[in-house]
Amino acid sequence: MKIDNRFGSIWDELPDSSTLKKEKKIPTTQADALEFHQAAEQSIHNSTMKVWDAHNDMMAKSAELRKISARKKILERQTQERLEKNRELLKESKF
């Protein structure tokens, strides 16, 4: 079953089965309509889960990058404070 439905048709989501043949036709029986509906529901569910998984992965990566960025800023600030302190000590020791 094809799952990518971004720009496709819901007809592309139909499972390959003997009841639906390979033709894209309107379901004529309740069983065919139910199978069509279930295939579409499953496809949407799978697509939604893939989007959520991608979103969660992106959020985890973003959180990690924020942590790295925060650590980098702290280190830069500490380095700057040390440099200023060392400059003051150097000025005091010369005079």
mmCIF file of C-alpha atoms in Angstrom:
data_model
loop_
_atom_site.group_PDB
_atom_site.id
_atom_site.type_symbol
_atom_site.label_atom_id
_atom_site.label_comp_id
_atom_site.label_asym_id
_atom_site.label_seq_id
_atom_site.Cartn_x
_atom_site.Cartn_y
_atom_site.Cartn_z
ATOM 1 C CA MET A 1 0.000 0.000 0.000
ATOM 2 C CA LYS A 2 1.346 3.420 -0.920
ATOM 3 C CA ILE A 3 1.427 5.791 2.051
ATOM 4 C CA ASP A 4 2.610 9.078 0.591
ATOM 5 C CA ASN A 5 -0.533 11.174 0.211
ATOM 6 C CA ARG A 6 0.904 14.697 0.151
ATOM 7 C CA PHE A 7 -0.039 15.436 -3.420
ATOM 8 C CA GLY A 8 -1.668 12.192 -4.465
ATOM 9 C CA SER A 9 -5.191 10.977 -4.563
ATOM 10 C CA ILE A 10 -6.960 8.894 -1.964
ATOM 11 C CA TRP A 11 -7.350 6.295 -4.720
ATOM 12 C CA ASP A 12 -3.590 5.754 -4.553
ATOM 13 C CA GLU A 13 -4.017 4.554 -0.987
ATOM 14 C CA LEU A 14 -6.142 1.534 -1.853
ATOM 15 C CA PRO A 15 -4.568 -1.818 -1.029
ATOM 16 C CA ASP A 16 -3.837 -4.194 -3.860
ATOM 17 C CA SER A 17 -6.544 -6.794 -3.390
ATOM 18 C CA SER A 18 -8.703 -9.017 -5.521
ATOM 19 C CA THR A 19 -11.919 -7.276 -4.459
ATOM 20 C CA LEU A 20 -10.785 -3.903 -5.760
ATOM 21 C CA LYS A 21 -8.811 -5.313 -8.661
ATOM 22 C CA LYS A 22 -6.208 -2.902 -10.007
ATOM 23 C CA GLU A 23 -8.763 -0.401 -11.278
ATOM 24 C CA LYS A 24 -9.612 2.797 -9.487
ATOM 25 C CA LYS A 25 -13.357 2.481 -9.251
ATOM 26 C CA ILE A 26 -16.009 3.709 -6.884
ATOM 27 C CA PRO A 27 -16.847 1.061 -4.292
ATOM 28 C CA THR A 28 -20.184 -0.565 -5.107
ATOM 29 C CA THR A 29 -20.713 -2.725 -2.042
ATOM 30 C CA GLN A 30 -20.590 -1.879 1.614
ATOM 31 C CA ALA A 31 -17.626 -4.210 2.075
ATOM 32 C CA ASP A 32 -15.691 -2.432 -0.679
ATOM 33 C CA ALA A 33 -16.541 0.955 0.807
ATOM 34 C CA LEU A 34 -15.484 -0.225 4.266
ATOM 35 C CA GLU A 35 -12.195 -1.561 2.916
ATOM 36 C CA PHE A 36 -11.634 1.729 1.068
ATOM 37 C CA HIS A 37 -12.395 3.688 4.232
ATOM 38 C CA GLN A 38 -10.125 1.527 6.391
ATOM 39 C CA ALA A 39 -7.266 1.831 3.889
ATOM 40 C CA ALA A 40 -7.648 5.610 3.849
ATOM 41 C CA GLU A 41 -7.837 5.754 7.658
ATOM 42 C CA GLN A 42 -4.729 3.608 8.009
ATOM 43 C CA SER A 43 -2.865 5.725 5.493
ATOM 44 C CA ILE A 44 -3.784 8.935 7.295
ATOM 45 C CA HIS A 45 -2.839 7.388 10.632
ATOM 46 C CA ASN A 46 0.549 6.289 9.275
ATOM 47 C CA SER A 47 1.184 9.696 7.746
ATOM 48 C CA THR A 48 0.227 11.436 10.993
ATOM 49 C CA MET A 49 2.505 9.172 13.020
ATOM 50 C CA LYS A 50 5.400 9.848 10.636
ATOM 51 C CA VAL A 51 4.835 13.595 11.000
ATOM 52 C CA TRP A 52 4.733 13.310 14.811
ATOM 53 C CA ASP A 53 7.893 11.196 14.833
ATOM 54 C CA ALA A 54 9.678 13.741 12.640
ATOM 55 C CA HIS A 55 8.415 16.545 14.890
ATOM 56 C CA ASN A 56 9.641 14.775 18.036
ATOM 57 C CA ASP A 57 13.037 14.115 16.448
ATOM 58 C CA MET A 58 13.306 17.765 15.451
ATOM 59 C CA MET A 59 12.359 18.917 18.962
ATOM 60 C CA ALA A 60 14.995 16.626 20.490
ATOM 61 C CA LYS A 61 17.667 17.939 18.120
ATOM 62 C CA SER A 62 16.565 21.515 18.777
ATOM 63 C CA ALA A 63 16.769 20.994 22.538
ATOM 64 C CA GLU A 64 20.259 19.559 22.180
ATOM 65 C CA LEU A 65 21.342 22.523 20.055
ATOM 66 C CA ARG A 66 19.905 24.933 22.653
ATOM 67 C CA LYS A 67 21.910 23.172 25.384
ATOM 68 C CA ILE A 68 25.082 23.381 23.304
ATOM 69 C CA SER A 69 24.436 27.038 22.542
ATOM 70 C CA ALA A 70 23.835 27.830 26.219
ATOM 71 C CA ARG A 71 27.053 26.040 27.229
ATOM 72 C CA LYS A 72 28.956 27.937 24.537
ATOM 73 C CA LYS A 73 27.629 31.303 25.779
ATOM 74 C CA ILE A 74 28.522 30.432 29.378
ATOM 75 C CA LEU A 75 32.053 29.437 28.364
ATOM 76 C CA GLU A 76 32.492 32.606 26.294
ATOM 77 C CA ARG A 77 31.294 34.755 29.208
ATOM 78 C CA GLN A 78 33.597 32.962 31.662
ATOM 79 C CA THR A 79 36.526 33.369 29.279
ATOM 80 C CA GLN A 80 35.800 37.060 28.891
ATOM 81 C CA GLU A 81 35.566 37.507 32.686
ATOM 82 C CA ARG A 82 38.907 35.699 33.159
ATOM 83 C CA LEU A 83 40.545 37.879 30.517
ATOM 84 C CA GLU A 84 39.276 41.043 32.178
ATOM 85 C CA LYS A 85 40.392 39.835 35.597
ATOM 86 C CA ASN A 86 43.841 38.918 34.256
ATOM 87 C CA ARG A 87 44.162 42.331 32.592
ATOM 88 C CA GLU A 88 43.309 44.054 35.869
ATOM 89 C CA LEU A 89 45.810 41.902 37.763
ATOM 90 C CA LEU A 90 48.458 42.637 35.145
ATOM 91 C CA LYS A 91 47.807 46.389 35.396
ATOM 92 C CA GLU A 92 48.027 46.224 39.187
ATOM 93 C CA SER A 93 51.260 44.239 39.149
ATOM 94 C CA LYS A 94 53.034 46.649 36.730
ATOM 95 C CA PHE A 95 52.364 49.754 38.770
#
